Short mmCIF file of C-alpha atoms in Angstrom, two decimals:
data_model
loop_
_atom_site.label_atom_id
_atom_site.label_comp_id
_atom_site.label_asym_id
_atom_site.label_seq_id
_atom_site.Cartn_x
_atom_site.Cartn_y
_atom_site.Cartn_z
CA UNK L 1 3.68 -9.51 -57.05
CA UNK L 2 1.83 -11.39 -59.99
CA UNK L 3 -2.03 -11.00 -59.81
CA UNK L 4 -4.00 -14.13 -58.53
CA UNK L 5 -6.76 -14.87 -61.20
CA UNK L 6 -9.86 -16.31 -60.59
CA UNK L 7 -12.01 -18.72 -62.48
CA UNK L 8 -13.05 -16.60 -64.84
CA UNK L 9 -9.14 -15.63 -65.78
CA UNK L 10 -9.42 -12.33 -64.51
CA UNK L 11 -7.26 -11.51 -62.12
CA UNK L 12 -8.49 -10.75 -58.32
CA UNK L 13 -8.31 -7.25 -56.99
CA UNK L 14 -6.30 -6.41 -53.45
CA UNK L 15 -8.30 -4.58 -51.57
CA UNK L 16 -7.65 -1.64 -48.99
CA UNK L 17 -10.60 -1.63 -46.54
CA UNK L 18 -11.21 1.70 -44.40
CA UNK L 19 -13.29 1.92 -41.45
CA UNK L 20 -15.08 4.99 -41.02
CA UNK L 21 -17.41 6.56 -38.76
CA UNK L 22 -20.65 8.73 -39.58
CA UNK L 23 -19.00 11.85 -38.94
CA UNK L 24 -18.01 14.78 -41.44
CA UNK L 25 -14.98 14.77 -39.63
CA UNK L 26 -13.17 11.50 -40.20
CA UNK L 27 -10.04 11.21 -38.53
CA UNK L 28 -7.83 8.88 -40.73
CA UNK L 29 -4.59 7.61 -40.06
CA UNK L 30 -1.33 8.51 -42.34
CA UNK L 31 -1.47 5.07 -43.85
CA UNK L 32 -5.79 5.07 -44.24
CA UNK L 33 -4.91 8.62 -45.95
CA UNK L 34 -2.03 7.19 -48.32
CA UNK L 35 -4.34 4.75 -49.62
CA UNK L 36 -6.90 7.25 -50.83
CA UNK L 37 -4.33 9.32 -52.29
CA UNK L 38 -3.12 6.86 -54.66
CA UNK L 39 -6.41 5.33 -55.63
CA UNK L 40 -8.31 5.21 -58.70
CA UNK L 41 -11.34 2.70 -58.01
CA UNK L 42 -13.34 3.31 -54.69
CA UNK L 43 -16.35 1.54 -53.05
CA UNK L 44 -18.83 1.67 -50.33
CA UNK L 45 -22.18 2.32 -49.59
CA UNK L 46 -24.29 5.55 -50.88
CA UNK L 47 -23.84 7.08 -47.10
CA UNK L 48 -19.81 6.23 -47.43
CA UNK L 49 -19.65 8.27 -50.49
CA UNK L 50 -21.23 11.25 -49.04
CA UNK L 51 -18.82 11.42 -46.34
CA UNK L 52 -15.80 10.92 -48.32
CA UNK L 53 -16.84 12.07 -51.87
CA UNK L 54 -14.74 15.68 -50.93
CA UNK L 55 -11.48 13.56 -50.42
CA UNK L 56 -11.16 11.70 -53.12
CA UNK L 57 -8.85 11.86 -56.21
CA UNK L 58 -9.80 13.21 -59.37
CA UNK L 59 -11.17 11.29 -61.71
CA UNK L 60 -11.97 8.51 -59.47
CA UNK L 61 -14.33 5.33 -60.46
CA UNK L 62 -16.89 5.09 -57.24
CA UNK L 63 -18.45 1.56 -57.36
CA UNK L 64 -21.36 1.73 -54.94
CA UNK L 65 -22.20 -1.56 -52.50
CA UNK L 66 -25.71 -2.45 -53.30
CA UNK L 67 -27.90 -5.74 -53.85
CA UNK L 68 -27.89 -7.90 -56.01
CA UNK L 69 -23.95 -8.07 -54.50
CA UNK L 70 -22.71 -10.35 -57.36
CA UNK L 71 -22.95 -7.41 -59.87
CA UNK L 72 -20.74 -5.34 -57.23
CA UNK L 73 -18.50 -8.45 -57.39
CA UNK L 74 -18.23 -8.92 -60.75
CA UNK L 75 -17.19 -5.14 -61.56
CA UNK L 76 -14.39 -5.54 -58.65
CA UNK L 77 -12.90 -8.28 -60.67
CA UNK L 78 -9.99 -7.26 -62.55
CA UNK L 79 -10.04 -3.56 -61.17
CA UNK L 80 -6.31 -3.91 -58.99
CA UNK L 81 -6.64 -2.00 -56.02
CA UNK L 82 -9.61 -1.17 -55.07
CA UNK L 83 -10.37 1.06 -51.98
CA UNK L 84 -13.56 0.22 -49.67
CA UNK L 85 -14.65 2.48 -47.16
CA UNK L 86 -16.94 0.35 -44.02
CA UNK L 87 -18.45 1.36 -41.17
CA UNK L 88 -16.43 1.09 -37.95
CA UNK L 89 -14.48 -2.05 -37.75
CA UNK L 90 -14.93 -3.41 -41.61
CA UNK L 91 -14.09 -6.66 -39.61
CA UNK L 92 -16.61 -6.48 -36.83
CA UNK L 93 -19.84 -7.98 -38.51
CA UNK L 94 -18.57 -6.35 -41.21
CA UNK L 95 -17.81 -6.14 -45.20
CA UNK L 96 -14.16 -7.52 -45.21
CA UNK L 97 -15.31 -10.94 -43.54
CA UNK L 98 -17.46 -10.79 -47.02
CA UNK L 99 -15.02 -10.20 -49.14
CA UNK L 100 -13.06 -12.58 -48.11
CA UNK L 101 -15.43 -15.50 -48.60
CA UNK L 102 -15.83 -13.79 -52.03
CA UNK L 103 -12.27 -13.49 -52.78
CA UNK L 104 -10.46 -16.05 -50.78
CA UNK L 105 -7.16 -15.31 -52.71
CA UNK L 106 -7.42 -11.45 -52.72
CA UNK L 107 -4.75 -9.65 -50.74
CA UNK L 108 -6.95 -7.61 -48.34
CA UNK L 109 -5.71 -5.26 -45.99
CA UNK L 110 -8.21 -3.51 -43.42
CA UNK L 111 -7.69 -0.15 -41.31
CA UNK L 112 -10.21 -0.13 -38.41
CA UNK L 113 -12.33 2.39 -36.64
CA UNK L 114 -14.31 2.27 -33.67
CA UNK L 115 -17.08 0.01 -34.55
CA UNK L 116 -20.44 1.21 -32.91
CA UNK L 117 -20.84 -0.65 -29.80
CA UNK L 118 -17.29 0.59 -28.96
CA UNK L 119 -18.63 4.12 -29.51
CA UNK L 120 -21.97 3.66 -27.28
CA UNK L 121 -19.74 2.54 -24.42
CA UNK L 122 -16.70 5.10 -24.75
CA UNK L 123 -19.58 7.64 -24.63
CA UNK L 124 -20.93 5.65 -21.45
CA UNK L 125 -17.40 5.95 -19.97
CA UNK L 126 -18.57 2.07 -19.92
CA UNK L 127 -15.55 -0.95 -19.60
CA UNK L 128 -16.40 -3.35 -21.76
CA UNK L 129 -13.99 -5.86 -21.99
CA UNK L 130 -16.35 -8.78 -20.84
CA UNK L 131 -19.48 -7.52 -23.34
CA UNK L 132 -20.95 -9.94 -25.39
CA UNK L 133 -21.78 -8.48 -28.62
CA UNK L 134 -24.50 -10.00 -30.62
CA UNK L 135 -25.83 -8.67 -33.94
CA UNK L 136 -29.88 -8.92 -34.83
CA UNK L 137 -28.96 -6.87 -38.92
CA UNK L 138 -30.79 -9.83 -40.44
CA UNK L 139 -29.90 -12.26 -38.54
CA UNK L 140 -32.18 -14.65 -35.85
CA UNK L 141 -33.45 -14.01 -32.39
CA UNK L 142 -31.04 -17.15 -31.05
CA UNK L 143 -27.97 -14.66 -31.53
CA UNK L 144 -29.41 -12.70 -28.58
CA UNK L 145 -31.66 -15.40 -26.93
CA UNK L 146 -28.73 -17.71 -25.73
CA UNK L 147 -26.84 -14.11 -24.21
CA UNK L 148 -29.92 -13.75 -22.19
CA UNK L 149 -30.87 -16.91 -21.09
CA UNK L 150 -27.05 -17.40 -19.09
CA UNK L 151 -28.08 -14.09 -17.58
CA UNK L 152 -24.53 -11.87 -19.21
CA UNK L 153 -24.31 -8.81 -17.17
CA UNK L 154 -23.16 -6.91 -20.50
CA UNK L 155 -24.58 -7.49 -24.46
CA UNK L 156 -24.13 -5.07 -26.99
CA UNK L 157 -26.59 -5.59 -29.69
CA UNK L 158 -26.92 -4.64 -33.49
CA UNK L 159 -30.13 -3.70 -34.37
CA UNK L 160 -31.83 -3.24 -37.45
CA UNK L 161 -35.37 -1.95 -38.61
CA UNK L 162 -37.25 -5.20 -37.46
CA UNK L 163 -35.49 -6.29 -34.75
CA UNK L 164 -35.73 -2.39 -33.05
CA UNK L 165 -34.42 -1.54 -29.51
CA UNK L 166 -38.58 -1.61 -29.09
CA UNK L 167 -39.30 -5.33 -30.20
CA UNK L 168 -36.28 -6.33 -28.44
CA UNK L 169 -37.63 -4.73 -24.92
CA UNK L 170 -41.18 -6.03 -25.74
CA UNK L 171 -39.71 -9.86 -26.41
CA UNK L 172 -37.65 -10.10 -23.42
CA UNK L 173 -40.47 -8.45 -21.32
CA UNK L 174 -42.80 -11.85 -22.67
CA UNK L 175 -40.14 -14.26 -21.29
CA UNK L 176 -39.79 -12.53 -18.04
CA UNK L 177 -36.10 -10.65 -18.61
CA UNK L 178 -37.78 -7.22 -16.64
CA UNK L 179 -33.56 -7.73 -15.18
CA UNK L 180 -31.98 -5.54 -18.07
CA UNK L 181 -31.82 -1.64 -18.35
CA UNK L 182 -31.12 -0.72 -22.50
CA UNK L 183 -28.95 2.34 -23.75
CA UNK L 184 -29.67 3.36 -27.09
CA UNK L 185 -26.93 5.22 -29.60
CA UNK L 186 -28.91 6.75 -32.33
CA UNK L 187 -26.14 8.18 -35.18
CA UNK L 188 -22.97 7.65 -33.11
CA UNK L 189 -20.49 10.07 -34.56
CA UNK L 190 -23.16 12.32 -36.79
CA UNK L 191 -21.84 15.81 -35.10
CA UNK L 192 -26.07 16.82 -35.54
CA UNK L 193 -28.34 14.02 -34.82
CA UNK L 194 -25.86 11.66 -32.39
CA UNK L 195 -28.18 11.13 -29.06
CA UNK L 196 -28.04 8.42 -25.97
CA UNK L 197 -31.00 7.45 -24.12
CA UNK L 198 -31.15 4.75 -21.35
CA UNK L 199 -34.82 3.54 -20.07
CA UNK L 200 -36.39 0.60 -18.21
CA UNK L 201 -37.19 -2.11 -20.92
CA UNK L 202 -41.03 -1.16 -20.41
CA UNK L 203 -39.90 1.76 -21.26
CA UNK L 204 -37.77 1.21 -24.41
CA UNK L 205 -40.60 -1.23 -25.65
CA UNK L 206 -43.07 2.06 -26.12
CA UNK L 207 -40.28 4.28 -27.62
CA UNK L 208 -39.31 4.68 -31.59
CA UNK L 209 -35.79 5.12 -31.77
CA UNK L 210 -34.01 6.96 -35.18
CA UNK L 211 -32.15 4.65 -37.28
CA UNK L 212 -29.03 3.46 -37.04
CA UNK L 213 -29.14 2.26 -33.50
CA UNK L 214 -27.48 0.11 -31.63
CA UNK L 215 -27.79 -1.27 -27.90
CA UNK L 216 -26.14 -1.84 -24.49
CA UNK L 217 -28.58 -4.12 -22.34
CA UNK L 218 -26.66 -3.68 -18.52
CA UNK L 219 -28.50 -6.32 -16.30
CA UNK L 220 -29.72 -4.66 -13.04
CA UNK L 221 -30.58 -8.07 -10.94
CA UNK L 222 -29.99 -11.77 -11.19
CA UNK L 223 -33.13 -13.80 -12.43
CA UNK L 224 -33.85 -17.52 -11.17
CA UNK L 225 -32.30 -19.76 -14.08
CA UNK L 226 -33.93 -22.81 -13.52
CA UNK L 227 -33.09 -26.70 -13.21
CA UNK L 228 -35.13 -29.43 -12.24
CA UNK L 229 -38.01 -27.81 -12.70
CA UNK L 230 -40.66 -29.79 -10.86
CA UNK L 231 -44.02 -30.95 -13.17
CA UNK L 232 -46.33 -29.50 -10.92
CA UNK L 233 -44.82 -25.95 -12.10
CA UNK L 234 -45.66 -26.74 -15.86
CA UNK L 235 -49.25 -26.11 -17.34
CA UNK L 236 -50.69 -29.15 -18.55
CA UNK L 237 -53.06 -30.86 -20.87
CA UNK L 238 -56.33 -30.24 -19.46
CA UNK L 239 -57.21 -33.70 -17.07
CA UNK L 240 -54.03 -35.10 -17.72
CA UNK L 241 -51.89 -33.93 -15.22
CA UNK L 242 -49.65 -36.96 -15.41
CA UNK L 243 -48.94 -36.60 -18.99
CA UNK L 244 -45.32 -35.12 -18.53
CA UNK L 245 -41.63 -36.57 -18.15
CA UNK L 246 -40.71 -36.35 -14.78
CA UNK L 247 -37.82 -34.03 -13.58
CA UNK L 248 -35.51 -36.98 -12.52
CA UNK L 249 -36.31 -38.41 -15.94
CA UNK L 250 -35.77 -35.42 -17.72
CA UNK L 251 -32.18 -34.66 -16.11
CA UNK L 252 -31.47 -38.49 -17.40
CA UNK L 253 -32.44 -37.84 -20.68
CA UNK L 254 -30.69 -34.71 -21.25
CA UNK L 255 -27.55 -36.14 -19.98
CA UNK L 256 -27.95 -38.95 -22.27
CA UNK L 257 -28.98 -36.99 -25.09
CA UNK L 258 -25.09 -35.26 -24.54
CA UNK L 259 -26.11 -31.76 -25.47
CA UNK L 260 -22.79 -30.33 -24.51
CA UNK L 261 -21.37 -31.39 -27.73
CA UNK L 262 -24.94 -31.55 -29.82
CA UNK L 263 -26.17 -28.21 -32.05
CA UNK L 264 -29.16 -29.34 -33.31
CA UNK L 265 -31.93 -31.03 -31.00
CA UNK L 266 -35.65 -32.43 -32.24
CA UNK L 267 -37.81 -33.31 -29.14
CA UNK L 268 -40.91 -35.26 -31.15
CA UNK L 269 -43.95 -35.33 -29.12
CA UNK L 270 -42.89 -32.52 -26.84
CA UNK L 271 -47.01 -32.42 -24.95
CA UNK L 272 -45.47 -29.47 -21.87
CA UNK L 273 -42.75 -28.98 -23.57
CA UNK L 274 -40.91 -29.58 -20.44
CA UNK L 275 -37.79 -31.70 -22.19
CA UNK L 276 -37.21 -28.64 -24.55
CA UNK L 277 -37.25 -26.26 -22.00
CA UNK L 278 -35.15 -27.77 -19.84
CA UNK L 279 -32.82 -28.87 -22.58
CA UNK L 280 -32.76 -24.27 -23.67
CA UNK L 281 -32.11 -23.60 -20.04
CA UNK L 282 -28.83 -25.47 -19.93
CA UNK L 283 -27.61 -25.55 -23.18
CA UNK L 284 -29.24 -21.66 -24.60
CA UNK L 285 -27.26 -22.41 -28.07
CA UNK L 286 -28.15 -25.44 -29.21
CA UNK L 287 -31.07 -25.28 -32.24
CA UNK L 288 -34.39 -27.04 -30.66
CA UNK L 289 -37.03 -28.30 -33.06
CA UNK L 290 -40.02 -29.63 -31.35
CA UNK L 291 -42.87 -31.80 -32.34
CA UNK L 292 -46.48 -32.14 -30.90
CA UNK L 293 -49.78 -33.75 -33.01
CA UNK L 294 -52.35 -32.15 -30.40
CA UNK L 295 -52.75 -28.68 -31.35
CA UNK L 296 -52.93 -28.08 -27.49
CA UNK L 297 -49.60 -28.08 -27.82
CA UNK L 298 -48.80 -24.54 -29.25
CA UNK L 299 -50.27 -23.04 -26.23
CA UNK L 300 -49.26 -25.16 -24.29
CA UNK L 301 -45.01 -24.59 -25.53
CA UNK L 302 -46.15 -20.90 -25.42
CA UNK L 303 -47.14 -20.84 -21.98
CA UNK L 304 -44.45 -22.98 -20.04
CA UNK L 305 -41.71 -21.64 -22.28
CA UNK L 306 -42.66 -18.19 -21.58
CA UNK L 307 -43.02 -18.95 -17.71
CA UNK L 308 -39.73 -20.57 -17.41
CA UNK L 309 -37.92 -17.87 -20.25
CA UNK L 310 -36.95 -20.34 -22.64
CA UNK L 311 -36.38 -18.65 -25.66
CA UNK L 312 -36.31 -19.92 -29.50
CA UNK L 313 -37.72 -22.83 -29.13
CA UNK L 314 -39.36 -23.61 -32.71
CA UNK L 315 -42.53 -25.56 -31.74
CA UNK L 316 -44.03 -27.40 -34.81
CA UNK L 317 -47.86 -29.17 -34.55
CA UNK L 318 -48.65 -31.77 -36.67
CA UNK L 319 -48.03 -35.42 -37.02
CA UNK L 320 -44.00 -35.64 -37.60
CA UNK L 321 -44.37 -38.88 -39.81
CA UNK L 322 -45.82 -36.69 -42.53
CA UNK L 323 -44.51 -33.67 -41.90
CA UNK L 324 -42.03 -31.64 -44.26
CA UNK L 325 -38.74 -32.09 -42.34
CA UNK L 326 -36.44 -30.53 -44.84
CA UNK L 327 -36.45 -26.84 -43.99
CA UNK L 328 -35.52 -27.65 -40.27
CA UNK L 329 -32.12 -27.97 -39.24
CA UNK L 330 -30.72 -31.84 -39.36
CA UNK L 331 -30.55 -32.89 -35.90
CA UNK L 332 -27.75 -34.48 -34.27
CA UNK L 333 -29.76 -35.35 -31.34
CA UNK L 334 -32.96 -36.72 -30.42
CA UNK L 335 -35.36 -37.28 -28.04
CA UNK L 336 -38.19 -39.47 -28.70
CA UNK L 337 -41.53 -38.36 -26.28
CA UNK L 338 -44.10 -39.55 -27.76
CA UNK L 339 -44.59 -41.70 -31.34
CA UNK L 340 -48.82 -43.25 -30.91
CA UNK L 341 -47.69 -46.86 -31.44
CA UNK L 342 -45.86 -46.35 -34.34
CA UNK L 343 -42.21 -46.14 -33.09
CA UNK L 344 -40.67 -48.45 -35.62
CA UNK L 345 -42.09 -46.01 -38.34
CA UNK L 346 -40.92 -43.14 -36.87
CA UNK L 347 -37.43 -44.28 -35.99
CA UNK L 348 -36.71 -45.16 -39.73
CA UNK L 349 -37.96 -41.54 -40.68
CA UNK L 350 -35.33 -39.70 -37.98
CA UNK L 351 -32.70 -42.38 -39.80
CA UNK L 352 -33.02 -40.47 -43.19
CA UNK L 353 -32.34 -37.20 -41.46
CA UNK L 354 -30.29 -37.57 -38.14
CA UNK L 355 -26.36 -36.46 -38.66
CA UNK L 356 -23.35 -38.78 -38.45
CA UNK L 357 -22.88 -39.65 -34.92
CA UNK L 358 -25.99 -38.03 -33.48
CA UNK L 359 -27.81 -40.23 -30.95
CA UNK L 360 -31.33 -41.08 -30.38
CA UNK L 361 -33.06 -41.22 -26.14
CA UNK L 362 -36.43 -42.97 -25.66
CA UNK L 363 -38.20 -43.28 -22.78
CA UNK L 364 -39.94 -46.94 -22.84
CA UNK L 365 -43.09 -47.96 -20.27
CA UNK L 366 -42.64 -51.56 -21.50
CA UNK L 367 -40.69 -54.22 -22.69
CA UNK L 368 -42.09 -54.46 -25.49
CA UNK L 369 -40.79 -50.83 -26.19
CA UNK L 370 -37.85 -51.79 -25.34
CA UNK L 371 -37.44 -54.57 -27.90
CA UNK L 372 -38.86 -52.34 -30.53
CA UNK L 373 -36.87 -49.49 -30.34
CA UNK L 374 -33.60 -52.02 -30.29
CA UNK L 375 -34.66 -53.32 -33.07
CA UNK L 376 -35.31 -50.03 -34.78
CA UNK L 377 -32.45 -48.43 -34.22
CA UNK L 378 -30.58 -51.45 -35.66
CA UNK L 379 -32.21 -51.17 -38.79
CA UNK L 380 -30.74 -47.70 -39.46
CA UNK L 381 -27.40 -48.40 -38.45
CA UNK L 382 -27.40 -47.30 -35.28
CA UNK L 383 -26.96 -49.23 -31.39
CA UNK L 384 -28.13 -49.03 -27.50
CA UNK L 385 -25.76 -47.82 -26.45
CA UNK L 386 -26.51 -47.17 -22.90
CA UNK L 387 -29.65 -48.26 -20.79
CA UNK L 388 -30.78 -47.18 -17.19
CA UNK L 389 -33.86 -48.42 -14.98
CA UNK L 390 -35.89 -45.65 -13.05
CA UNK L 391 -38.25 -45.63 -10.86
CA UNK L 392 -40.16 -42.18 -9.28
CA UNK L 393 -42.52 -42.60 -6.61
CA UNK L 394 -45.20 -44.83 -7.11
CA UNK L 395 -45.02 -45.05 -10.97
CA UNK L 396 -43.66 -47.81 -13.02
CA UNK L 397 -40.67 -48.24 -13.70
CA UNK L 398 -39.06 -46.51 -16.49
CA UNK L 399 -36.46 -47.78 -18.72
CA UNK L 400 -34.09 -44.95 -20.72
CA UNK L 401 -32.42 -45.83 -23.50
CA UNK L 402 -29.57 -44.14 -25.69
CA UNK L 403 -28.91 -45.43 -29.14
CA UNK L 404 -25.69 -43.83 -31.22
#
């Protein structure tokens, strides 16, 4: 088979990727054990090569899987076959998903082990064909926030050294997720140093665990998922009690905002933060990006989001019409709180950011709102789409308006 070349003319290697455990003992199959006999160019990481330095050719080339991961790139290119040893499943989280967004037109073939979440729950004589597996190895709290907030009975979790079995306990312990008992595998499938320890999250938030780790959480006990959550249950600014949208209003505006089908949310002028938290509660994956002048606010977020267990909710203070907006994701919804008389404005700045097809929900006290956000929303290409009346107790009416 001719060689596929890349843009450089050289021509792309096929690679062989073998899964391996931490072991000294590596069970391989025939065809895993083929491979190495044949090759000439092997790669992996420093630990790989101590475990399979012994059964290696003669005269091999060992290329070893460091950063800066271009210059491991660039002396793959034009090598044939190369042989790369991963750990566990090189497909679970793993290397071979980078290579091929590297090498989209490399022959790749992969030979799997157990990957380490597997491991922790053969060990646990566990079942875990419903788990939800989330990894934390440099990536953001969200991948395990949104797991916890539908209350899974079952997450495996990837740790790594910031985001320990410890800070994990001690985070959901802040939002109120006491629910969970945590298994720790330290060294799954290291002969000496492999150990299993399950504790109480209080527990696992005092205790260092050795590295690598992973994580079962098992939840022992459903906890309250709320919706609707009444304003009285919110803290507030101080004296102004009132300052909140109300629950019916807030169901309205989330079902107008269409969050089922959004992933990135901005609530500007968030005061309680009650939109955002209700909008995490129901929809745990979508991005939220809120908005609040009054530095109040940061406690404020911090408190109610931490009473009701709304996780990763990124709440920004400072006035949003001269705020830095680039470095947050591009919303494709948004909810319009508060904007201190200077709506037009701030409509025109969400125009040179909002996504195709995203939608825009304001809450107007007045006609004169009303007309002004029309118009607005006009001027950046955009419609009313929908419009609905509402009226709560004794308080003036309030009109809700969508704009796509």
């Amino acid at each position: 088979m001719p060689n596929n070349l890349d843009r450089a003319g050289m021509s792309e290697p096929r690679f062989h990727i073998i899964g391996i455990s931490d072991s000294h003992r590596q069970y391989l199959t025939p065809d895993a054990e083929n491979v190495i006999s044949v090759g000439s160019v092997f790669s992996g990481g420093r630990r790989h090569h101590e475990l399979m330095a012994s059964r290696l050719p003669d005269g091999y080339e060992w290329i070893e899987v460091s950063v800066p991961l271009q210059a491991v790139y660039d002396r793959y290119r034009g090598k044939g076959d190369v042989v790369v040893f991963a750990s566990g499943d090189p497909l679970f989280y793993g290397y071979a998903a980078t290579l091929r967004r590297e090498f989209p037109d490399s022959e790749i073939t992969v030979y799997p082990s157990f990957n380490s979440l597997q491991m922790l729950a053969h060990r646990l004589l566990l079942p875990y064909q419903d788990m939800v597996n989330v990894s934390l190895t440099g990536r953001p709290w969200s991948n395990l926030d949104s797991s916890v907030i539908e209350g899974r009975p079952l997450i495996g979790v990837l740790t790594d050294k910031v985001r320990t079995p410890a800070a994990i306990a001690t985070r959901l312990l802040e939002y109120g997720y006491d629910n969970y008992e945590m298994t720790v595998g330290e060294n799954l499938g290291n002969e000496e140093r492999e150990r299993l320890t399950t504790l109480s999250l209080p527990e696992a938030a005092g205790t260092d665990f050795g590295c690598p780790n992973c994580l079962i959480l098992r939840r022992m006990a459903h906890r309250k998922r709320f919706f609707g959550i009444p304003e009285d249950e919110f803290h507030h600014l101080e004296g102004r009690e009132k300052m909140i949208t109300k629950m019916p209003a807030r169901l309205l505006t989330l079902s107008m905002l269409d969050l089922g089908s959004r992933k990135s949310l901005w609530d500007i002028g968030f005061c309680t933060g009650s939109v955002s938290i209700e909008a995490r509660l129901q929809y745990p994956s979508i991005d939220i990006t809120s908005f609040e002048i009054r530095e109040e606010g940061r406690e404020l977020m911090a408190k109610n989001s931490r009473r009701f267990g709304a996780l990763s909710i990124n709440a920004v203070i400072g006035d949003f019409l001269s705020l830095d907006l680039s470095s947050f994701p591009l919303p494709d919804a948004v909810f319009i709180g508060g904007h201190g008389g200077r709506l037009e404005e701030m409509i025109v700045r969400i125009g040179d950011y909002i996504m195709p097809g995203g939608v825009i929900v304001f809450n107007s006290v007045s006609d004169e709102s009303c007309e002004t956000f029309r118009a607005a929303v006009r001027r950046i290409g955009l419609h009313v789409t929908l419009s609905r009346r509402l009226t709560i107790d004794s308080h003036n009416p309030l009109t809700i308006m969508q704009a796509r």
